[in-house]
């Protein structure tokens, strides 16, 4: 089997959940109550069991190919962090194939050129993806904290170190230029969400919402794992219902 695995729970219209660097459970666990109204389709990106390992490193271009056939049923798409890159590419290729698109703290630094906070975030992310555990220790921990990991100056917890190794060698997120104009032109309902914990994420999300003519909201309280923030599940549910009614 070479296909990615999608685990579905609940009933109702499908919500395709695309995680980033953390597991689906870590990323989306706080949304479980939405299964009373929606079919939650948890995509396991390559390298995240039970999906197969990637042939090389993590790659948003491969993610886009994996996601394309999952859009056949016209789901709502909700994507987080690195997972937004593949989701944006897949949706831009077939914007009529989604009911809505929710994007949570995407790594799209190109949207905010010449901003020092955004440039710093991009530098840290690129360093970790390029060097893995050999990244400068201070920069590694700075990035991990921005990415939601609970780390101190001591040895990294085993699960955090495993995540760094899995991310090592990934295609860098600064290269893609997703066709945001195609998504906007198709009038796809868009919600862009940040966690209120880092200026760089706020500015990127502001710029993305403007580019896509989307709704913009901030859900603080859970750092980068915004889906676990108080009120996020209710806000997402409201947006999904509005998109259903509008579609």
mmCIF file with all atom_site columns, C-alpha atoms in Angstrom, residues 44-230:
data_model
loop_
_atom_site.group_PDB
_atom_site.id
_atom_site.type_symbol
_atom_site.label_atom_id
_atom_site.label_alt_id
_atom_site.label_comp_id
_atom_site.label_asym_id
_atom_site.label_entity_id
_atom_site.label_seq_id
_atom_site.pdbx_PDB_ins_code
_atom_site.Cartn_x
_atom_site.Cartn_y
_atom_site.Cartn_z
_atom_site.occupancy
_atom_site.B_iso_or_equiv
_atom_site.pdbx_formal_charge
_atom_site.auth_seq_id
_atom_site.auth_comp_id
_atom_site.auth_asym_id
_atom_site.auth_atom_id
_atom_site.pdbx_PDB_model_num
ATOM 1   C CA . UNK A 1 44  ? -1.958  10.901 8.183  1.00 0.00 ? 44  UNK A CA 1
ATOM 2   C CA . UNK A 1 45  ? 0.748   12.509 6.082  1.00 0.00 ? 45  UNK A CA 1
ATOM 3   C CA . UNK A 1 46  ? 3.618   10.321 4.887  1.00 0.00 ? 46  UNK A CA 1
ATOM 4   C CA . UNK A 1 47  ? 5.905   9.401  7.736  1.00 0.00 ? 47  UNK A CA 1
ATOM 5   C CA . UNK A 1 48  ? 3.069   9.379  10.274 1.00 0.00 ? 48  UNK A CA 1
ATOM 6   C CA . UNK A 1 49  ? 1.830   5.814  10.902 1.00 0.00 ? 49  UNK A CA 1
ATOM 7   C CA . UNK A 1 50  ? -0.192  4.078  9.651  1.00 0.00 ? 50  UNK A CA 1
ATOM 8   C CA . UNK A 1 51  ? 0.698   5.923  6.424  1.00 0.00 ? 51  UNK A CA 1
ATOM 9   C CA . UNK A 1 52  ? 3.882   4.804  4.636  1.00 0.00 ? 52  UNK A CA 1
ATOM 10  C CA . UNK A 1 53  ? 7.189   6.596  5.048  1.00 0.00 ? 53  UNK A CA 1
ATOM 11  C CA . UNK A 1 54  ? 8.098   9.201  2.444  1.00 0.00 ? 54  UNK A CA 1
ATOM 12  C CA . UNK A 1 55  ? 10.580  8.147  -0.222 1.00 0.00 ? 55  UNK A CA 1
ATOM 13  C CA . UNK A 1 56  ? 12.722  11.132 0.719  1.00 0.00 ? 56  UNK A CA 1
ATOM 14  C CA . UNK A 1 57  ? 11.935  13.755 3.355  1.00 0.00 ? 57  UNK A CA 1
ATOM 15  C CA . UNK A 1 58  ? 8.683   15.511 4.130  1.00 0.00 ? 58  UNK A CA 1
ATOM 16  C CA . UNK A 1 59  ? 7.490   17.185 0.950  1.00 0.00 ? 59  UNK A CA 1
ATOM 17  C CA . UNK A 1 60  ? 4.508   19.480 0.446  1.00 0.00 ? 60  UNK A CA 1
ATOM 18  C CA . UNK A 1 61  ? 4.496   18.698 -3.278 1.00 0.00 ? 61  UNK A CA 1
ATOM 19  C CA . UNK A 1 62  ? 3.935   15.016 -2.481 1.00 0.00 ? 62  UNK A CA 1
ATOM 20  C CA . UNK A 1 63  ? 1.317   16.051 0.080  1.00 0.00 ? 63  UNK A CA 1
ATOM 21  C CA . UNK A 1 64  ? -0.552  17.924 -2.664 1.00 0.00 ? 64  UNK A CA 1
ATOM 22  C CA . UNK A 1 65  ? -0.609  14.806 -4.852 1.00 0.00 ? 65  UNK A CA 1
ATOM 23  C CA . UNK A 1 66  ? -1.835  12.736 -1.905 1.00 0.00 ? 66  UNK A CA 1
ATOM 24  C CA . UNK A 1 67  ? -4.584  15.223 -1.090 1.00 0.00 ? 67  UNK A CA 1
ATOM 25  C CA . UNK A 1 68  ? -5.891  15.711 -4.633 1.00 0.00 ? 68  UNK A CA 1
ATOM 26  C CA . UNK A 1 69  ? -7.964  12.494 -4.814 1.00 0.00 ? 69  UNK A CA 1
ATOM 27  C CA . UNK A 1 70  ? -9.342  13.168 -1.326 1.00 0.00 ? 70  UNK A CA 1
ATOM 28  C CA . UNK A 1 71  ? -11.097 16.272 -2.640 1.00 0.00 ? 71  UNK A CA 1
ATOM 29  C CA . UNK A 1 72  ? -13.432 14.267 -4.879 1.00 0.00 ? 72  UNK A CA 1
ATOM 30  C CA . UNK A 1 73  ? -16.272 14.398 -2.343 1.00 0.00 ? 73  UNK A CA 1
ATOM 31  C CA . UNK A 1 74  ? -15.964 18.196 -1.999 1.00 0.00 ? 74  UNK A CA 1
ATOM 32  C CA . UNK A 1 75  ? -14.960 18.302 1.669  1.00 0.00 ? 75  UNK A CA 1
ATOM 33  C CA . UNK A 1 76  ? -14.212 21.206 3.909  1.00 0.00 ? 76  UNK A CA 1
ATOM 34  C CA . UNK A 1 77  ? -10.406 21.372 4.290  1.00 0.00 ? 77  UNK A CA 1
ATOM 35  C CA . UNK A 1 78  ? -8.704  22.378 7.550  1.00 0.00 ? 78  UNK A CA 1
ATOM 36  C CA . UNK A 1 79  ? -4.888  22.473 7.509  1.00 0.00 ? 79  UNK A CA 1
ATOM 37  C CA . UNK A 1 80  ? -2.206  23.337 10.046 1.00 0.00 ? 80  UNK A CA 1
ATOM 38  C CA . UNK A 1 81  ? 1.374   24.624 9.729  1.00 0.00 ? 81  UNK A CA 1
ATOM 39  C CA . UNK A 1 82  ? 3.462   22.648 7.160  1.00 0.00 ? 82  UNK A CA 1
ATOM 40  C CA . UNK A 1 83  ? 0.294   20.822 6.135  1.00 0.00 ? 83  UNK A CA 1
ATOM 41  C CA . UNK A 1 84  ? -1.145  24.054 4.737  1.00 0.00 ? 84  UNK A CA 1
ATOM 42  C CA . UNK A 1 85  ? 1.416   24.026 1.913  1.00 0.00 ? 85  UNK A CA 1
ATOM 43  C CA . UNK A 1 86  ? 0.177   20.825 0.328  1.00 0.00 ? 86  UNK A CA 1
ATOM 44  C CA . UNK A 1 87  ? -3.422  21.774 1.040  1.00 0.00 ? 87  UNK A CA 1
ATOM 45  C CA . UNK A 1 88  ? -3.074  25.142 -0.697 1.00 0.00 ? 88  UNK A CA 1
ATOM 46  C CA . UNK A 1 89  ? -1.464  23.536 -3.739 1.00 0.00 ? 89  UNK A CA 1
ATOM 47  C CA . UNK A 1 90  ? -4.167  20.878 -4.022 1.00 0.00 ? 90  UNK A CA 1
ATOM 48  C CA . UNK A 1 91  ? -7.000  23.364 -3.559 1.00 0.00 ? 91  UNK A CA 1
ATOM 49  C CA . UNK A 1 92  ? -5.504  25.840 -6.045 1.00 0.00 ? 92  UNK A CA 1
ATOM 50  C CA . UNK A 1 93  ? -5.486  23.069 -8.672 1.00 0.00 ? 93  UNK A CA 1
ATOM 51  C CA . UNK A 1 94  ? -9.187  22.321 -8.077 1.00 0.00 ? 94  UNK A CA 1
ATOM 52  C CA . UNK A 1 95  ? -10.824 25.112 -6.050 1.00 0.00 ? 95  UNK A CA 1
ATOM 53  C CA . UNK A 1 96  ? -14.298 23.952 -7.028 1.00 0.00 ? 96  UNK A CA 1
ATOM 54  C CA . UNK A 1 97  ? -13.594 20.683 -5.194 1.00 0.00 ? 97  UNK A CA 1
ATOM 55  C CA . UNK A 1 98  ? -13.780 22.137 -1.679 1.00 0.00 ? 98  UNK A CA 1
ATOM 56  C CA . UNK A 1 99  ? -16.608 23.631 0.319  1.00 0.00 ? 99  UNK A CA 1
ATOM 57  C CA . UNK A 1 100 ? -14.288 25.756 2.443  1.00 0.00 ? 100 UNK A CA 1
ATOM 58  C CA . UNK A 1 101 ? -10.663 26.155 3.452  1.00 0.00 ? 101 UNK A CA 1
ATOM 59  C CA . UNK A 1 102 ? -9.360  26.834 6.971  1.00 0.00 ? 102 UNK A CA 1
ATOM 60  C CA . UNK A 1 103 ? -5.649  27.622 7.323  1.00 0.00 ? 103 UNK A CA 1
ATOM 61  C CA . UNK A 1 104 ? -3.920  27.622 10.711 1.00 0.00 ? 104 UNK A CA 1
ATOM 62  C CA . UNK A 1 105 ? -0.537  29.387 11.085 1.00 0.00 ? 105 UNK A CA 1
ATOM 63  C CA . UNK A 1 106 ? 0.896   28.583 7.637  1.00 0.00 ? 106 UNK A CA 1
ATOM 64  C CA . UNK A 1 107 ? 4.647   29.062 7.002  1.00 0.00 ? 107 UNK A CA 1
ATOM 65  C CA . UNK A 1 108 ? 4.247   31.551 4.153  1.00 0.00 ? 108 UNK A CA 1
ATOM 66  C CA . UNK A 1 109 ? 6.957   34.088 4.930  1.00 0.00 ? 109 UNK A CA 1
ATOM 67  C CA . UNK A 1 110 ? 6.974   35.458 1.368  1.00 0.00 ? 110 UNK A CA 1
ATOM 68  C CA . UNK A 1 111 ? 3.672   37.197 2.095  1.00 0.00 ? 111 UNK A CA 1
ATOM 69  C CA . UNK A 1 112 ? 5.404   39.574 4.523  1.00 0.00 ? 112 UNK A CA 1
ATOM 70  C CA . UNK A 1 113 ? 8.746   40.574 2.977  1.00 0.00 ? 113 UNK A CA 1
ATOM 71  C CA . UNK A 1 114 ? 11.289  42.598 4.949  1.00 0.00 ? 114 UNK A CA 1
ATOM 72  C CA . UNK A 1 115 ? 9.664   41.893 8.321  1.00 0.00 ? 115 UNK A CA 1
ATOM 73  C CA . UNK A 1 116 ? 12.370  40.960 10.861 1.00 0.00 ? 116 UNK A CA 1
ATOM 74  C CA . UNK A 1 117 ? 10.124  38.722 12.983 1.00 0.00 ? 117 UNK A CA 1
ATOM 75  C CA . UNK A 1 118 ? 8.922   36.806 9.926  1.00 0.00 ? 118 UNK A CA 1
ATOM 76  C CA . UNK A 1 119 ? 12.463  36.537 8.590  1.00 0.00 ? 119 UNK A CA 1
ATOM 77  C CA . UNK A 1 120 ? 13.625  35.157 11.938 1.00 0.00 ? 120 UNK A CA 1
ATOM 78  C CA . UNK A 1 121 ? 10.858  32.548 11.999 1.00 0.00 ? 121 UNK A CA 1
ATOM 79  C CA . UNK A 1 122 ? 11.734  31.467 8.459  1.00 0.00 ? 122 UNK A CA 1
ATOM 80  C CA . UNK A 1 123 ? 15.437  31.269 9.307  1.00 0.00 ? 123 UNK A CA 1
ATOM 81  C CA . UNK A 1 124 ? 14.782  29.093 12.348 1.00 0.00 ? 124 UNK A CA 1
ATOM 82  C CA . UNK A 1 125 ? 12.458  26.761 10.468 1.00 0.00 ? 125 UNK A CA 1
ATOM 83  C CA . UNK A 1 126 ? 14.862  26.380 7.553  1.00 0.00 ? 126 UNK A CA 1
ATOM 84  C CA . UNK A 1 127 ? 17.754  25.675 9.933  1.00 0.00 ? 127 UNK A CA 1
ATOM 85  C CA . UNK A 1 128 ? 15.870  22.869 11.689 1.00 0.00 ? 128 UNK A CA 1
ATOM 86  C CA . UNK A 1 129 ? 14.623  21.291 8.465  1.00 0.00 ? 129 UNK A CA 1
ATOM 87  C CA . UNK A 1 130 ? 18.125  21.466 6.975  1.00 0.00 ? 130 UNK A CA 1
ATOM 88  C CA . UNK A 1 131 ? 20.251  20.414 9.948  1.00 0.00 ? 131 UNK A CA 1
ATOM 89  C CA . UNK A 1 132 ? 17.881  18.496 12.227 1.00 0.00 ? 132 UNK A CA 1
ATOM 90  C CA . UNK A 1 133 ? 19.431  17.624 15.558 1.00 0.00 ? 133 UNK A CA 1
ATOM 91  C CA . UNK A 1 134 ? 22.663  19.323 14.474 1.00 0.00 ? 134 UNK A CA 1
ATOM 92  C CA . UNK A 1 135 ? 20.958  22.731 14.483 1.00 0.00 ? 135 UNK A CA 1
ATOM 93  C CA . UNK A 1 136 ? 22.523  25.276 16.845 1.00 0.00 ? 136 UNK A CA 1
ATOM 94  C CA . UNK A 1 137 ? 21.013  24.234 20.213 1.00 0.00 ? 137 UNK A CA 1
ATOM 95  C CA . UNK A 1 138 ? 19.724  27.716 21.078 1.00 0.00 ? 138 UNK A CA 1
ATOM 96  C CA . UNK A 1 139 ? 18.075  28.129 17.677 1.00 0.00 ? 139 UNK A CA 1
ATOM 97  C CA . UNK A 1 140 ? 16.646  24.615 17.808 1.00 0.00 ? 140 UNK A CA 1
ATOM 98  C CA . UNK A 1 141 ? 14.944  25.307 21.132 1.00 0.00 ? 141 UNK A CA 1
ATOM 99  C CA . UNK A 1 142 ? 13.758  28.741 20.004 1.00 0.00 ? 142 UNK A CA 1
ATOM 100 C CA . UNK A 1 143 ? 12.082  27.160 17.001 1.00 0.00 ? 143 UNK A CA 1
ATOM 101 C CA . UNK A 1 144 ? 10.620  24.270 18.962 1.00 0.00 ? 144 UNK A CA 1
ATOM 102 C CA . UNK A 1 145 ? 9.017   26.654 21.447 1.00 0.00 ? 145 UNK A CA 1
ATOM 103 C CA . UNK A 1 146 ? 7.478   28.619 18.570 1.00 0.00 ? 146 UNK A CA 1
ATOM 104 C CA . UNK A 1 147 ? 6.266   25.309 17.161 1.00 0.00 ? 147 UNK A CA 1
ATOM 105 C CA . UNK A 1 148 ? 4.503   24.418 20.398 1.00 0.00 ? 148 UNK A CA 1
ATOM 106 C CA . UNK A 1 149 ? 6.965   21.969 21.972 1.00 0.00 ? 149 UNK A CA 1
ATOM 107 C CA . UNK A 1 150 ? 7.504   22.015 25.719 1.00 0.00 ? 150 UNK A CA 1
ATOM 108 C CA . UNK A 1 151 ? 11.290  22.170 25.976 1.00 0.00 ? 151 UNK A CA 1
ATOM 109 C CA . UNK A 1 152 ? 13.883  23.571 28.371 1.00 0.00 ? 152 UNK A CA 1
ATOM 110 C CA . UNK A 1 153 ? 17.657  23.832 28.117 1.00 0.00 ? 153 UNK A CA 1
ATOM 111 C CA . UNK A 1 154 ? 18.183  20.163 28.948 1.00 0.00 ? 154 UNK A CA 1
ATOM 112 C CA . UNK A 1 155 ? 18.015  17.145 26.647 1.00 0.00 ? 155 UNK A CA 1
ATOM 113 C CA . UNK A 1 156 ? 15.018  17.116 24.333 1.00 0.00 ? 156 UNK A CA 1
ATOM 114 C CA . UNK A 1 157 ? 12.168  14.797 25.312 1.00 0.00 ? 157 UNK A CA 1
ATOM 115 C CA . UNK A 1 158 ? 12.295  11.632 23.154 1.00 0.00 ? 158 UNK A CA 1
ATOM 116 C CA . UNK A 1 159 ? 9.084   12.460 21.299 1.00 0.00 ? 159 UNK A CA 1
ATOM 117 C CA . UNK A 1 160 ? 10.342  15.959 20.459 1.00 0.00 ? 160 UNK A CA 1
ATOM 118 C CA . UNK A 1 161 ? 13.691  14.626 19.239 1.00 0.00 ? 161 UNK A CA 1
ATOM 119 C CA . UNK A 1 162 ? 11.829  12.091 17.079 1.00 0.00 ? 162 UNK A CA 1
ATOM 120 C CA . UNK A 1 163 ? 9.832   14.928 15.545 1.00 0.00 ? 163 UNK A CA 1
ATOM 121 C CA . UNK A 1 164 ? 13.004  16.859 14.724 1.00 0.00 ? 164 UNK A CA 1
ATOM 122 C CA . UNK A 1 165 ? 14.506  13.808 13.041 1.00 0.00 ? 165 UNK A CA 1
ATOM 123 C CA . UNK A 1 166 ? 11.330  13.250 11.035 1.00 0.00 ? 166 UNK A CA 1
ATOM 124 C CA . UNK A 1 167 ? 11.353  16.873 9.851  1.00 0.00 ? 167 UNK A CA 1
ATOM 125 C CA . UNK A 1 168 ? 15.053  16.777 8.919  1.00 0.00 ? 168 UNK A CA 1
ATOM 126 C CA . UNK A 1 169 ? 15.461  17.004 5.156  1.00 0.00 ? 169 UNK A CA 1
ATOM 127 C CA . UNK A 1 170 ? 11.961  18.288 4.423  1.00 0.00 ? 170 UNK A CA 1
ATOM 128 C CA . UNK A 1 171 ? 11.378  20.475 1.403  1.00 0.00 ? 171 UNK A CA 1
ATOM 129 C CA . UNK A 1 172 ? 11.768  24.026 2.677  1.00 0.00 ? 172 UNK A CA 1
ATOM 130 C CA . UNK A 1 173 ? 8.504   25.994 2.984  1.00 0.00 ? 173 UNK A CA 1
ATOM 131 C CA . UNK A 1 174 ? 9.987   29.202 1.562  1.00 0.00 ? 174 UNK A CA 1
ATOM 132 C CA . UNK A 1 175 ? 10.005  27.901 -2.003 1.00 0.00 ? 175 UNK A CA 1
ATOM 133 C CA . UNK A 1 176 ? 6.324   27.474 -2.938 1.00 0.00 ? 176 UNK A CA 1
ATOM 134 C CA . UNK A 1 177 ? 4.227   30.306 -4.276 1.00 0.00 ? 177 UNK A CA 1
ATOM 135 C CA . UNK A 1 178 ? 0.718   28.836 -4.089 1.00 0.00 ? 178 UNK A CA 1
ATOM 136 C CA . UNK A 1 179 ? -1.774  30.254 -6.569 1.00 0.00 ? 179 UNK A CA 1
ATOM 137 C CA . UNK A 1 180 ? -3.769  32.183 -4.028 1.00 0.00 ? 180 UNK A CA 1
ATOM 138 C CA . UNK A 1 181 ? -5.367  34.167 -6.849 1.00 0.00 ? 181 UNK A CA 1
ATOM 139 C CA . UNK A 1 182 ? -7.078  31.026 -8.161 1.00 0.00 ? 182 UNK A CA 1
ATOM 140 C CA . UNK A 1 183 ? -8.580  30.264 -4.759 1.00 0.00 ? 183 UNK A CA 1
ATOM 141 C CA . UNK A 1 184 ? -9.765  33.835 -4.317 1.00 0.00 ? 184 UNK A CA 1
ATOM 142 C CA . UNK A 1 185 ? -11.197 33.998 -7.845 1.00 0.00 ? 185 UNK A CA 1
ATOM 143 C CA . UNK A 1 186 ? -13.206 30.831 -7.174 1.00 0.00 ? 186 UNK A CA 1
ATOM 144 C CA . UNK A 1 187 ? -14.709 32.490 -4.080 1.00 0.00 ? 187 UNK A CA 1
ATOM 145 C CA . UNK A 1 188 ? -13.780 29.614 -1.796 1.00 0.00 ? 188 UNK A CA 1
ATOM 146 C CA . UNK A 1 189 ? -14.856 30.499 1.764  1.00 0.00 ? 189 UNK A CA 1
ATOM 147 C CA . UNK A 1 190 ? -11.624 30.912 3.732  1.00 0.00 ? 190 UNK A CA 1
ATOM 148 C CA . UNK A 1 191 ? -10.872 31.189 7.444  1.00 0.00 ? 191 UNK A CA 1
ATOM 149 C CA . UNK A 1 192 ? -7.319  32.076 8.537  1.00 0.00 ? 192 UNK A CA 1
ATOM 150 C CA . UNK A 1 193 ? -6.468  31.421 12.188 1.00 0.00 ? 193 UNK A CA 1
ATOM 151 C CA . UNK A 1 194 ? -3.519  32.207 14.436 1.00 0.00 ? 194 UNK A CA 1
ATOM 152 C CA . UNK A 1 195 ? -2.836  31.612 18.115 1.00 0.00 ? 195 UNK A CA 1
ATOM 153 C CA . UNK A 1 196 ? -1.811  35.074 19.290 1.00 0.00 ? 196 UNK A CA 1
ATOM 154 C CA . UNK A 1 197 ? 1.556   33.843 20.558 1.00 0.00 ? 197 UNK A CA 1
ATOM 155 C CA . UNK A 1 198 ? 4.081   35.111 17.979 1.00 0.00 ? 198 UNK A CA 1
ATOM 156 C CA . UNK A 1 199 ? 4.098   38.360 15.950 1.00 0.00 ? 199 UNK A CA 1
ATOM 157 C CA . UNK A 1 200 ? 5.413   36.581 12.852 1.00 0.00 ? 200 UNK A CA 1
ATOM 158 C CA . UNK A 1 201 ? 2.452   34.204 12.694 1.00 0.00 ? 201 UNK A CA 1
ATOM 159 C CA . UNK A 1 202 ? 0.027   37.082 13.223 1.00 0.00 ? 202 UNK A CA 1
ATOM 160 C CA . UNK A 1 203 ? 1.458   39.103 10.334 1.00 0.00 ? 203 UNK A CA 1
ATOM 161 C CA . UNK A 1 204 ? 1.575   36.142 7.969  1.00 0.00 ? 204 UNK A CA 1
ATOM 162 C CA . UNK A 1 205 ? -2.046  35.284 8.770  1.00 0.00 ? 205 UNK A CA 1
ATOM 163 C CA . UNK A 1 206 ? -3.135  38.900 8.337  1.00 0.00 ? 206 UNK A CA 1
ATOM 164 C CA . UNK A 1 207 ? -1.527  38.997 4.897  1.00 0.00 ? 207 UNK A CA 1
ATOM 165 C CA . UNK A 1 208 ? -2.949  35.625 3.867  1.00 0.00 ? 208 UNK A CA 1
ATOM 166 C CA . UNK A 1 209 ? -6.500  36.544 4.870  1.00 0.00 ? 209 UNK A CA 1
ATOM 167 C CA . UNK A 1 210 ? -6.168  39.717 2.808  1.00 0.00 ? 210 UNK A CA 1
ATOM 168 C CA . UNK A 1 211 ? -4.803  37.833 -0.210 1.00 0.00 ? 211 UNK A CA 1
ATOM 169 C CA . UNK A 1 212 ? -7.629  35.274 -0.098 1.00 0.00 ? 212 UNK A CA 1
ATOM 170 C CA . UNK A 1 213 ? -10.381 37.723 0.912  1.00 0.00 ? 213 UNK A CA 1
ATOM 171 C CA . UNK A 1 214 ? -10.964 35.414 3.865  1.00 0.00 ? 214 UNK A CA 1
ATOM 172 C CA . UNK A 1 215 ? -12.197 35.675 7.409  1.00 0.00 ? 215 UNK A CA 1
ATOM 173 C CA . UNK A 1 216 ? -9.542  36.216 10.063 1.00 0.00 ? 216 UNK A CA 1
ATOM 174 C CA . UNK A 1 217 ? -9.609  35.171 13.700 1.00 0.00 ? 217 UNK A CA 1
ATOM 175 C CA . UNK A 1 218 ? -7.193  34.734 16.603 1.00 0.00 ? 218 UNK A CA 1
ATOM 176 C CA . UNK A 1 219 ? -7.624  31.860 19.080 1.00 0.00 ? 219 UNK A CA 1
ATOM 177 C CA . UNK A 1 220 ? -5.118  32.308 21.923 1.00 0.00 ? 220 UNK A CA 1
ATOM 178 C CA . UNK A 1 221 ? -4.328  29.912 24.706 1.00 0.00 ? 221 UNK A CA 1
ATOM 179 C CA . UNK A 1 222 ? -2.609  26.936 23.063 1.00 0.00 ? 222 UNK A CA 1
ATOM 180 C CA . UNK A 1 223 ? 0.367   28.444 21.250 1.00 0.00 ? 223 UNK A CA 1
ATOM 181 C CA . UNK A 1 224 ? 1.015   26.972 17.809 1.00 0.00 ? 224 UNK A CA 1
ATOM 182 C CA . UNK A 1 225 ? -1.466  24.137 18.437 1.00 0.00 ? 225 UNK A CA 1
ATOM 183 C CA . UNK A 1 226 ? -4.319  26.537 17.804 1.00 0.00 ? 226 UNK A CA 1
ATOM 184 C CA . UNK A 1 227 ? -6.969  23.850 17.398 1.00 0.00 ? 227 UNK A CA 1
ATOM 185 C CA . UNK A 1 228 ? -6.650  23.138 21.136 1.00 0.00 ? 228 UNK A CA 1
ATOM 186 C CA . UNK A 1 229 ? -7.306  26.756 22.105 1.00 0.00 ? 229 UNK A CA 1
ATOM 187 C CA . UNK A 1 230 ? -10.469 27.616 24.041 1.00 0.00 ? 230 UNK A CA 1
#
